[in-house]
XYZ file of C-alpha atoms in Angstrom:
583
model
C 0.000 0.000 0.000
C 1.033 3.492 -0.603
C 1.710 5.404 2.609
C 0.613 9.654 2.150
C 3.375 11.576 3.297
C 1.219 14.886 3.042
C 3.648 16.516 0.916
C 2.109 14.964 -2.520
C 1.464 18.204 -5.430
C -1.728 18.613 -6.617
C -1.345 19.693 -10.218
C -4.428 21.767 -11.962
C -4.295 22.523 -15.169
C -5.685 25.280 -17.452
C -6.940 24.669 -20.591
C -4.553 26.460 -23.490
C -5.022 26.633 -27.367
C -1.216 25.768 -27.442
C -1.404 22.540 -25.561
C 0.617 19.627 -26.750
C -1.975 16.852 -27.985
C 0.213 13.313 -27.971
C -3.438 11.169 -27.974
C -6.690 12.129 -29.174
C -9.594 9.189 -29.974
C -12.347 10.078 -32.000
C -15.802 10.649 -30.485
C -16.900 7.418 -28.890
C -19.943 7.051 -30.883
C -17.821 7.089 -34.095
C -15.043 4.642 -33.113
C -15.552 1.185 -34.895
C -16.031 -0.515 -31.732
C -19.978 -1.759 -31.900
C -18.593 -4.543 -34.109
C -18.658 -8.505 -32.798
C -15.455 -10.308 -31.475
C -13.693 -12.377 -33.856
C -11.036 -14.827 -33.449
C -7.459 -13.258 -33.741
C -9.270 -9.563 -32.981
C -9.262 -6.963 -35.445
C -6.938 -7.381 -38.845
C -6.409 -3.791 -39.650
C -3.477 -1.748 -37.933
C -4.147 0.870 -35.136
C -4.180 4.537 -36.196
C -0.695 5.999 -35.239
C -0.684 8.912 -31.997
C -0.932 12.304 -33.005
C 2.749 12.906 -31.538
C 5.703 11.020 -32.664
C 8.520 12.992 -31.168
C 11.684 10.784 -30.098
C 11.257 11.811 -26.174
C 8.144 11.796 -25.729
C 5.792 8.957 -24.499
C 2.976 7.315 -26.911
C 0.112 6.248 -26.019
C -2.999 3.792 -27.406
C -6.041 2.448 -25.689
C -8.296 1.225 -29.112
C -7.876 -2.604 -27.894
C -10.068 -4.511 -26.127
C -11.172 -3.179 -22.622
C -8.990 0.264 -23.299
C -10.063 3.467 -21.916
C -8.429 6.749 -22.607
C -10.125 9.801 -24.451
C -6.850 12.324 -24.800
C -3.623 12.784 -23.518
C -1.855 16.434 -23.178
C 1.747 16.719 -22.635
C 2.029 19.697 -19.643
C 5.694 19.599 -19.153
C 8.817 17.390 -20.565
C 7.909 14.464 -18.256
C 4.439 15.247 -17.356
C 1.198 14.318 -19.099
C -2.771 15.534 -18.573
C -5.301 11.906 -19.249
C -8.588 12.084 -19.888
C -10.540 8.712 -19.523
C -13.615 8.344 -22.014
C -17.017 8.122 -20.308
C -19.402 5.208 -20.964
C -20.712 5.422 -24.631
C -24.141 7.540 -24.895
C -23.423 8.788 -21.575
C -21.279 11.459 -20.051
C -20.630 9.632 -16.889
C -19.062 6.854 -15.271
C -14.912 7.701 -16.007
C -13.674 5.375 -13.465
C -11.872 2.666 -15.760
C -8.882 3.375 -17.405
C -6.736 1.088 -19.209
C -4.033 2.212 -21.693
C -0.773 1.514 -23.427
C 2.419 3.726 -23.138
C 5.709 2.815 -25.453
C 8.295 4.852 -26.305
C 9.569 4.677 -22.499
C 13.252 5.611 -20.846
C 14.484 4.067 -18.115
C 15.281 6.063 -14.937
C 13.288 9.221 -15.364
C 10.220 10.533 -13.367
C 7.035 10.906 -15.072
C 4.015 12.318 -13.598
C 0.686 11.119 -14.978
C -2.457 13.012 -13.642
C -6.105 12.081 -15.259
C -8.489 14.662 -14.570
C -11.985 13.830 -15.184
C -13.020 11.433 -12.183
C -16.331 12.549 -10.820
C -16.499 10.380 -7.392
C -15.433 12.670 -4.646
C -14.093 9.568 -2.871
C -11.364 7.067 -3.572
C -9.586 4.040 -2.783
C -6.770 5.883 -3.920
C -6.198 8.349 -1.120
C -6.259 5.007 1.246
C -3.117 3.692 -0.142
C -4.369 1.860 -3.125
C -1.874 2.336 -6.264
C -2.403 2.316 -10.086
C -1.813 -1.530 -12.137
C 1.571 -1.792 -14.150
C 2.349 -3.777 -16.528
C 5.648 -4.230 -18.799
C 6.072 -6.472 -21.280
C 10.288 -6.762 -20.217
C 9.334 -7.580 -17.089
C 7.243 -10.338 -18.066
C 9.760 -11.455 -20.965
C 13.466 -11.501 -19.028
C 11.185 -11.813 -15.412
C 7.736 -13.105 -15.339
C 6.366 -10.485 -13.656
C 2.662 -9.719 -14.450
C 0.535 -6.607 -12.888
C 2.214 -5.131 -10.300
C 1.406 -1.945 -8.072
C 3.501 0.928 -8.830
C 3.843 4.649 -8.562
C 5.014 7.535 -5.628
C 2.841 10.910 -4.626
C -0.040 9.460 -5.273
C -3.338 11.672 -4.529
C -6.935 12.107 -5.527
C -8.231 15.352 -4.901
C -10.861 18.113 -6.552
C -9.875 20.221 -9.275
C -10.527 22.751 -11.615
C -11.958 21.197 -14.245
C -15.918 20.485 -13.634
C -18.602 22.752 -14.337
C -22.310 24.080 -13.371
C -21.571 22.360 -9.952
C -20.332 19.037 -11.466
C -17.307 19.213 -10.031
C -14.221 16.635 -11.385
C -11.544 14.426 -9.448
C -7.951 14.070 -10.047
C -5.989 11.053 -9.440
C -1.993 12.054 -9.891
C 0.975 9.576 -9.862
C 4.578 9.427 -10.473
C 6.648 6.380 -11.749
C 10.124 5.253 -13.029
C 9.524 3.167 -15.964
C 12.058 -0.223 -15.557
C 12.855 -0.196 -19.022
C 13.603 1.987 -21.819
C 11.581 1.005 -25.091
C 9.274 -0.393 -23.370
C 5.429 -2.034 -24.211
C 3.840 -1.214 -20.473
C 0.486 -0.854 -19.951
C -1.962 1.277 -16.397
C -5.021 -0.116 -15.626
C -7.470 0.279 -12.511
C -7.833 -3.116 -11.931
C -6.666 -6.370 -13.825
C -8.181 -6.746 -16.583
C -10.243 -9.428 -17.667
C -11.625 -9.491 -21.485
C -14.324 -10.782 -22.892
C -11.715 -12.576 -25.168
C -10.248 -13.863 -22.421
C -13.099 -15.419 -21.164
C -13.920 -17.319 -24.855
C -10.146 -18.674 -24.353
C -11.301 -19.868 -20.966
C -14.580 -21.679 -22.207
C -13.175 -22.970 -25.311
C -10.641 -24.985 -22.753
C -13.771 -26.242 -20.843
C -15.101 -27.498 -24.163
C -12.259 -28.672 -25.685
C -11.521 -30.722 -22.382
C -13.048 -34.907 -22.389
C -13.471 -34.602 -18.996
C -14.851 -31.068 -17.319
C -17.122 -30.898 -21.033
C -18.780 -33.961 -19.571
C -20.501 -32.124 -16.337
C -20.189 -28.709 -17.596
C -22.340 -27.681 -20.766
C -21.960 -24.221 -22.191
C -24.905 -22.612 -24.235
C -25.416 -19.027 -25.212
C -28.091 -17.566 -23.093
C -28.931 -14.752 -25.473
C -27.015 -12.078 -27.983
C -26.320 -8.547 -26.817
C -27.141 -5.057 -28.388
C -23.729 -5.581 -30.448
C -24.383 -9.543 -31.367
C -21.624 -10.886 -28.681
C -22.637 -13.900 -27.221
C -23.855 -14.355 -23.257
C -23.237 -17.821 -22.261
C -24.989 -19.889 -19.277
C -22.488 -22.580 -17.965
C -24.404 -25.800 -16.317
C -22.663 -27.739 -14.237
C -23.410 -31.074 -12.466
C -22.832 -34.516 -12.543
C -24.885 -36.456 -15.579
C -28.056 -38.456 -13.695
C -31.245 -39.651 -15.213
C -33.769 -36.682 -15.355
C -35.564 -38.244 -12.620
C -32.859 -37.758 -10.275
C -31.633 -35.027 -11.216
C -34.903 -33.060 -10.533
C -34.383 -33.598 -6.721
C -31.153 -31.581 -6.856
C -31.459 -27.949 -5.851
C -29.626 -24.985 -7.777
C -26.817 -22.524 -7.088
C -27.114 -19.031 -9.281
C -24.062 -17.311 -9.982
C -23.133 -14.389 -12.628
C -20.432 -11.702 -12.851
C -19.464 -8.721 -14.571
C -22.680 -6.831 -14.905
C -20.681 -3.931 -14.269
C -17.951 -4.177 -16.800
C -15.291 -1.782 -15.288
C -14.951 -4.593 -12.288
C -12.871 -6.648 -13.599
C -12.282 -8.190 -10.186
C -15.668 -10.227 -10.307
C -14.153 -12.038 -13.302
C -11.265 -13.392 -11.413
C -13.403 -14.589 -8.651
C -15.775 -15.857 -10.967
C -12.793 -17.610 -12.685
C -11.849 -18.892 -9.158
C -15.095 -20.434 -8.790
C -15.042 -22.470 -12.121
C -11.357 -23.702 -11.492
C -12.454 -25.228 -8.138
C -15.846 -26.735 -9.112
C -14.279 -27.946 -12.163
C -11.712 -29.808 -10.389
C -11.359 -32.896 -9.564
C -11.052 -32.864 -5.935
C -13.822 -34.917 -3.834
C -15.471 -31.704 -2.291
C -15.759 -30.588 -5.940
C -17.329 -33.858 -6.907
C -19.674 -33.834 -4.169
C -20.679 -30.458 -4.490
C -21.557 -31.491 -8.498
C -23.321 -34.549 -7.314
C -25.656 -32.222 -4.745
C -26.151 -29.024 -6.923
C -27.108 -28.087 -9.998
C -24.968 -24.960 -11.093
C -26.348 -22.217 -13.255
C -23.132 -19.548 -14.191
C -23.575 -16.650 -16.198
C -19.757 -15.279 -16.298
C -20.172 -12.175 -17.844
C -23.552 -10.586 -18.315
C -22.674 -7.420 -20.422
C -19.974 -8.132 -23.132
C -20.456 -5.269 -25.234
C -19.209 -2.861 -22.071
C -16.615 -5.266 -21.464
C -15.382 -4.971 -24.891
C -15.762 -1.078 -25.946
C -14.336 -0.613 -22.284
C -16.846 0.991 -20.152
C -16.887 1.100 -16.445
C -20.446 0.615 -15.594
C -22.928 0.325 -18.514
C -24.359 -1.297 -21.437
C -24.336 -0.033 -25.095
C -27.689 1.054 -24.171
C -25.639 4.032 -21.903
C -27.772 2.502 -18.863
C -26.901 0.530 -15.669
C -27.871 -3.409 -16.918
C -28.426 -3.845 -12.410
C -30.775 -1.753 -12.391
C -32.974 -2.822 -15.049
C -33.766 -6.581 -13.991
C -37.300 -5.596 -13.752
C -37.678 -3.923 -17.144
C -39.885 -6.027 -20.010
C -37.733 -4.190 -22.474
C -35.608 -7.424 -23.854
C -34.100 -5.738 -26.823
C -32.403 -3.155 -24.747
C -31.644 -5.064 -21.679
C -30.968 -8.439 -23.337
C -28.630 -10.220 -20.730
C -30.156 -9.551 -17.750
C -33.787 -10.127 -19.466
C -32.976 -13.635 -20.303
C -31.157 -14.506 -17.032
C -34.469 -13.722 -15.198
C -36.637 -15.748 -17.370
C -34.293 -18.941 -17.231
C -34.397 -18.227 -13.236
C -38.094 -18.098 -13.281
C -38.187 -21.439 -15.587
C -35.878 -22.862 -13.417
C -37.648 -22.256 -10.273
C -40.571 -24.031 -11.742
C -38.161 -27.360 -11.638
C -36.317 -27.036 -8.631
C -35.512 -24.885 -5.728
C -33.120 -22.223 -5.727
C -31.197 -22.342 -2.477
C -28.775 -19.166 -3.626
C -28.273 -16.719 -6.165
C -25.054 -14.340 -6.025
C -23.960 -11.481 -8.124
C -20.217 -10.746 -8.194
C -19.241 -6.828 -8.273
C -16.537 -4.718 -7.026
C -16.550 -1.810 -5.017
C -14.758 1.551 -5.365
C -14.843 2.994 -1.725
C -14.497 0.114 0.627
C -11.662 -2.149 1.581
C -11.944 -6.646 1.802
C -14.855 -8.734 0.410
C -18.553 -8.826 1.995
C -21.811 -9.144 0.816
C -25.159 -7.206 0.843
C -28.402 -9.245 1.149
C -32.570 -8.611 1.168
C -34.441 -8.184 4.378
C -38.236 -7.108 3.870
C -39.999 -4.698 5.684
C -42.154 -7.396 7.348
C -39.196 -9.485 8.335
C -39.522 -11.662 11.456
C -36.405 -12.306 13.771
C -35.796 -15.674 12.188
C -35.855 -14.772 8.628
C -33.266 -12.073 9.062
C -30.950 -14.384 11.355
C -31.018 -16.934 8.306
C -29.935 -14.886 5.955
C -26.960 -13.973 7.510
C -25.464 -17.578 8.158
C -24.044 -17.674 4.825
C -22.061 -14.447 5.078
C -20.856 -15.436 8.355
C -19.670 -18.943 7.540
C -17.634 -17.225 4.212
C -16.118 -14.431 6.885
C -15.210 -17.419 9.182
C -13.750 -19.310 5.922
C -11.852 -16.422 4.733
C -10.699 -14.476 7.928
C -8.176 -12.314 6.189
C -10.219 -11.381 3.425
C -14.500 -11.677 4.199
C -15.820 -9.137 6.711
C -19.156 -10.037 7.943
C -19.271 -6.457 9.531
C -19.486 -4.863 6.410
C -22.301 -6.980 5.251
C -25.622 -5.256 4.930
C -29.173 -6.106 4.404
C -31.686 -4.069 4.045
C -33.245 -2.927 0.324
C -33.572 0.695 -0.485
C -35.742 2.161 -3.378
C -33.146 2.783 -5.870
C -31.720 -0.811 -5.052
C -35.119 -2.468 -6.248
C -34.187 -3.109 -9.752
C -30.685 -4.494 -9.015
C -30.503 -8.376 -9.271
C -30.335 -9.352 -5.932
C -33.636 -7.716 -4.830
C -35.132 -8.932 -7.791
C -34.406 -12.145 -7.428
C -35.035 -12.331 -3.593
C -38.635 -10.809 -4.657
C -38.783 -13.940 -6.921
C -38.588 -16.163 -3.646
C -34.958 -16.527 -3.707
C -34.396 -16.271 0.325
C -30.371 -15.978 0.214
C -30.116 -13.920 -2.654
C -26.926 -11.829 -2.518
C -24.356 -9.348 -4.051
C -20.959 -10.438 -3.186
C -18.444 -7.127 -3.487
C -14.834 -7.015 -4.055
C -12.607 -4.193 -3.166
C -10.226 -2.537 -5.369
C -7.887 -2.440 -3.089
C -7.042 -4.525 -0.710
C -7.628 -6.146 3.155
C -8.004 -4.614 6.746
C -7.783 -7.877 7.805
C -5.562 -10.339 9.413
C -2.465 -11.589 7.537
C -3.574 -9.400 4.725
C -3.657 -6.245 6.315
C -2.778 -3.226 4.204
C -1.525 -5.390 1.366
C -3.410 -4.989 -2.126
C -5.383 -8.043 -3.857
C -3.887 -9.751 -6.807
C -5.553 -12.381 -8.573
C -4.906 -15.263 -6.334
C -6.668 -13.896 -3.971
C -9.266 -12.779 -5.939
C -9.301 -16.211 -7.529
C -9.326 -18.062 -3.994
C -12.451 -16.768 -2.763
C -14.208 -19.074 -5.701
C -12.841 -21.536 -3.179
C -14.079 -20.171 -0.220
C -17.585 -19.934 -1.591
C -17.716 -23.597 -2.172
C -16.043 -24.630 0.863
C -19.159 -22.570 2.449
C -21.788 -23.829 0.550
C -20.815 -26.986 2.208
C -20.680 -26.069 5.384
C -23.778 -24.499 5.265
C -25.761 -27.787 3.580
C -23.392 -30.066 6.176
C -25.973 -32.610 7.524
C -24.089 -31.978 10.766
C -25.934 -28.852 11.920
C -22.824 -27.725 14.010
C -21.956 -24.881 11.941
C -25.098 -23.820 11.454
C -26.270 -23.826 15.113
C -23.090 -22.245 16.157
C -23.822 -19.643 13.245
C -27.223 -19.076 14.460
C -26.321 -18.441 18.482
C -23.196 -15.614 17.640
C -26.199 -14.276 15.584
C -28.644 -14.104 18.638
C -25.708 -13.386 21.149
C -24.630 -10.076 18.477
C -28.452 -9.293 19.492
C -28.157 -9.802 22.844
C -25.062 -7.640 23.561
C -25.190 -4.890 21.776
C -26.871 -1.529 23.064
C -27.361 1.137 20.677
C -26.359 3.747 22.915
C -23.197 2.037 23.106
C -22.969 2.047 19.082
C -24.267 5.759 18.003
C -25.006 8.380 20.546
C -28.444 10.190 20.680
C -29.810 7.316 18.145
C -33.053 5.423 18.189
C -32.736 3.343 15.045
C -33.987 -0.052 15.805
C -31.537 -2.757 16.736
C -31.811 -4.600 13.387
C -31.526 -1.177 11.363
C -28.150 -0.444 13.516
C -26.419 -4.003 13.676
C -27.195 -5.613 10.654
C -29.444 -3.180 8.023
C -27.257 0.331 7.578
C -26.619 1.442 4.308
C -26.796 5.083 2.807
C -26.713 5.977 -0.559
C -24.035 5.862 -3.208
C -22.745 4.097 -6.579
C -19.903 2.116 -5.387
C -21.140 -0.809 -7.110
C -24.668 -2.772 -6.767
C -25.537 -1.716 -3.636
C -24.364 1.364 -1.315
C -21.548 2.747 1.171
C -21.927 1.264 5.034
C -20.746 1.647 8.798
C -18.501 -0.387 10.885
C -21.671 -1.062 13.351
C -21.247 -4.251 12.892
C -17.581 -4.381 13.672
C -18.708 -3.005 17.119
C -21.079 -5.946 17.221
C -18.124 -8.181 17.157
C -15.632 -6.272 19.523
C -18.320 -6.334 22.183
C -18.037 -9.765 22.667
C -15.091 -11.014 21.075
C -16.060 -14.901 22.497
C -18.510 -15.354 20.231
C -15.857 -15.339 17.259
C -15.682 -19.004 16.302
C -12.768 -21.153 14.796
C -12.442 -22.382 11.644
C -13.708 -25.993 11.017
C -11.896 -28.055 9.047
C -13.245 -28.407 5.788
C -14.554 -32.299 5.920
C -15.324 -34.314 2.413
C -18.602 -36.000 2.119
C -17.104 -39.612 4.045
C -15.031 -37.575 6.839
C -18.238 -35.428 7.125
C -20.418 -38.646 8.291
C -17.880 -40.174 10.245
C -17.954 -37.355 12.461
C -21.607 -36.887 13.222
C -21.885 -38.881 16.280
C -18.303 -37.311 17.587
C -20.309 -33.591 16.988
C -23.558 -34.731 18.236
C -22.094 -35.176 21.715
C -20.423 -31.160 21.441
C -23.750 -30.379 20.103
C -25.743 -31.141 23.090
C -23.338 -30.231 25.854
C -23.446 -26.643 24.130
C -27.474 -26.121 23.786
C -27.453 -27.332 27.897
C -25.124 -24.545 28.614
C -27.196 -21.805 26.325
C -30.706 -22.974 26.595
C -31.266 -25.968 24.459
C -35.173 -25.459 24.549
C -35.020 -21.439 23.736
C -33.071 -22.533 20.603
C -34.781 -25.328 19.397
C -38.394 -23.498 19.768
C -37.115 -20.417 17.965
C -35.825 -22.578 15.088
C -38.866 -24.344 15.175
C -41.181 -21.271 14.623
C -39.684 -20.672 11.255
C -39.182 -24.395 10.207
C -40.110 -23.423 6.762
C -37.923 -20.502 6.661
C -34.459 -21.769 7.987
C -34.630 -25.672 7.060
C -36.071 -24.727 3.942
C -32.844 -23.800 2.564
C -30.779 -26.032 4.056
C -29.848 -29.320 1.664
C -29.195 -32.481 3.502
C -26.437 -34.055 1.379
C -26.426 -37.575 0.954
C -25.186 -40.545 2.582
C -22.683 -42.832 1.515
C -24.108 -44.907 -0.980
């Protein structure tokens, strides 16, 4: 992470007839970028920068995922960016993703982009810019790496009538001279990329067997949306009794992070290991990787080719401009008709929070059990992923302009754990990980973590569910909200579990650390990790966890527990899949 040393420059710029121009695009809407993906990409050679001078940089962003509008050269090392806004809008400049050749070794440049318009950023919490050189990789096999010195994002000069614009200003030593490098926000994943990834699933005798790929629908620009089921073969007959497991990604196409999770996901439940088999043998898997391709490919940050926000349109009947998200409703609804739905999450990232949570659906009529339910999930990831998962920045509840987003949606739909799983741009507050940045592994490894608590949370042995269930009710117990906000009378639900306020991070909004203060208050009812347990070792150990089971509920009130659960039979056992026995 980048530490501020409170000395970093804010540069502001004025705009000058005589300005230096090294990169101007055309206007968006006349770029050649509406066009289909094709193997090998386009054939034709990219237009040459307006500036060929020997010392000074060049730069191109009309590939795949690029983002950059113009580029003004200030000063002999210094350079003015200005990231395009999503096409037919003129908002939403928070993805950038360029090339810069024409490098030299050991001198400072300063790069400043000037046209952000959230007043908040990751950046000014130590989060650096992505590098990338293509010498590194060659003589080193380096990859992405975090770079770059007096970093700050601050308010300029630029905005007008009241719509005021951010700044985000760097400096960096390029490695090598004559250099291919590349900046991005986050790491990029492409929609090529992707079609490389399924055409290995496909082209694979053994994954192709439990993991069919169709095309869901065709977006605004003809790319393809694909649906991914995965499960092992049975006779219809039995495979009508197994319940489903929703997950789709990159909705938002500017976080990129969802892909690599997503990716993480498919590695794990694609492999061959026998908590991956069993969790094929128990589910039925319905994966829509990357709901808006066209954004993806034109490089937008947060809409369609439409110029409109694809999660917040799930309940529009307009299918020919909300394709993707139109058909993944309808196949949910079809496939509800089949089977039950046990969870459905949506895979974002977030631009003003640190770590990895998740925001659920809590009604307005919610009883005490339903709300309790919901959140065993989330906990069981945060206890699965310590260093990485906070369960206190989980929220719940559903605001108005939230309604159309998938998750709400869907949890409308009778979908009970419906969720929105968010990844930071940054990095972790938490444990081992503290104030280091993400990379892709650990991006990639919570794919893991969301199986291994899937199958904790459909164990047969109740253990983790139980203990889930009382640190919920002992949260309830020990907090006070005058202990938590001073001079408040929000409800306890609203305070500990609900809070939310508005913004656009990502799917859902900006939240407290109430939660947090749930947890510090009683720091004993923080549980240890459970071994992860296969199918076999799971059933051998029943009997052993029976015995813990009942010495616990005679210390904390066996018969208050059991009634509660009980009352809401329906509600909390509903969910829960008994996997099977040994055959």
């Amino acid at each position: 992470m980048y530490i501020p040393t409170g000395l970093e420059m804010e540069p502001l710029y004025a705009n000058s007839k005589e300005e230096t121009v090294v990169y101007l695009a055309e206007d968006a809407y006349k770029e050649p970028c509406f066009v289909y993906s094709r193997v090998g990409g386009n054939r034709t050679p990219l237009k040459q920068p307006v500036d060929n001078c020997d010392d000074t940089l060049m730069f191109e962003a009309r590939f795949e995922s690029g983002n950059l509008q113009k580029v003004v050269k200030v000063a002999e090392y210094e350079y003015q960016l200005t990231v395009r806004p999503d096409l037919f809008t003129n908002k939403h400049t928070q993805w950038y993703y360029f090339q810069v050749t024409n490098t030299q070794a050991g001198i400072v440049y300063r790069f400043t982009i000037i046209n952000f318009t959230k007043p908040a950023s990751l950046y000014n919490r130590g989060m650096r810019p992505l590098f990338y050189s293509e010498k590194e990789a060659s003589a080193h096999n380096i990859g992405w790496q975090r770079i770059g010195d007096q970093i700050k994002y601050y308010r300029n000069n630029q905005g007008q009538d009241r719509h005021h614009h951010f700044s985000l200003t760097w400096t960096f030593q390029f490695p090598h001279s004559k250099d291919t490098c590349y900046f991005a926000h986050c790491y990029p994943y492409t929609y090529t990329n992707l079609q490389e990834y399924l055409s290995g699933i496909n082209n694979d005798p053994v994954r192709s067997k439990f993991c069919k790929i169709r095309v869901l629908c065709h977006t605004i620009a003809r790319n393809m949306v694909y649906i991914l089921t995965i499960t092992t073969p049975l006779k219809n007959s039995e495979s009508r009794k197994r319940k489903a497991v929703i997950l789709t990604a990159r909705v938002h196409p500017g976080e990129t992070n969802s892909s690599w999770i997503m990716k993480g996901f498919l590695d794990y439940i694609l492999g061959n290991s026998s908590d991956a088999k069993l969790l094929r043998d128990t589910f039925v898997f319905k994966v829509v990787p990357m709901l808006n391709p066209d954004g993806v490919i034109v490089g937008n940050y947060r809409c369609s080719l439409a110029g409109r926000d694809l999660n917040r349109n799930y309940t529009s009947l307009l299918k020919e401009s909300f394709p993707s998200v139109w058909y993944t409703r309808n196949m949910i609804r079809r496939l509800m008709e089949k089977r039950e739905v046990i969870l459905y999450c949506d895979l974002h990232g977030h631009s003003k929070k640190e770590n990895i949570f998740m925001y659920g659906c809590d009604g307005s009529d919610r009883c005490k059990a339903l709300y309790l339910q919901q959140r065993i999930f989330p906990l069981m990831l945060s206890k699965n992923c310590p260093d990485k998962f906070s369960f206190s920045s989980c929220k719940f509840n559903i605001q108005k302009s939230k309604e159309g987003t998938g998750r709400v949606v869907m949890w409308k739909m009778g979908i009970r754990n419906s969720f929105t799983m968010e990844a930071t741009f940054c990095g972790s507050t938490l444990g081992n990980k503290r104030g280091t940045h993400f990379n892709t592994k650990d991006l990639e490894s919570m794919g893991y973590h969301f199986c291994d608590s899937l199958l904790d949370y459909c164990d047969p042995d109740r253990t983790k569910y139980y203990q889930c269930l009382k640190e919920l009710e002992e949260m309830e117990k020990h907090i006070n909200l005058e202990k938590v906000i001073d001079d408040s009378d929000t409800s306890l639900k609203e305070i500990t579990l609900d809070l939310e306020t508005s913004s656009h991070a990502s799917d859902s909004s900006e939240s407290n650390d109430s939660q947090a203060d749930l947890l510090k208050l009683n720091p004993q009812i923080k549980a240890k990790k459970i071994q992860l347990k296969t199918k076999k070792e799971r059933n051998s150990t029943i009997a052993r966890h029976q015995n813990i089971r009942e010495e616990e509920q005679e210390v904390c009130d066996k018969g208050h527990l059991v009634q509660r659960h009980k009352e809401s039979v329906s509600d909390v056992t509903g969910n829960v899949l008994l996997l099977p026995s040994d055959k």
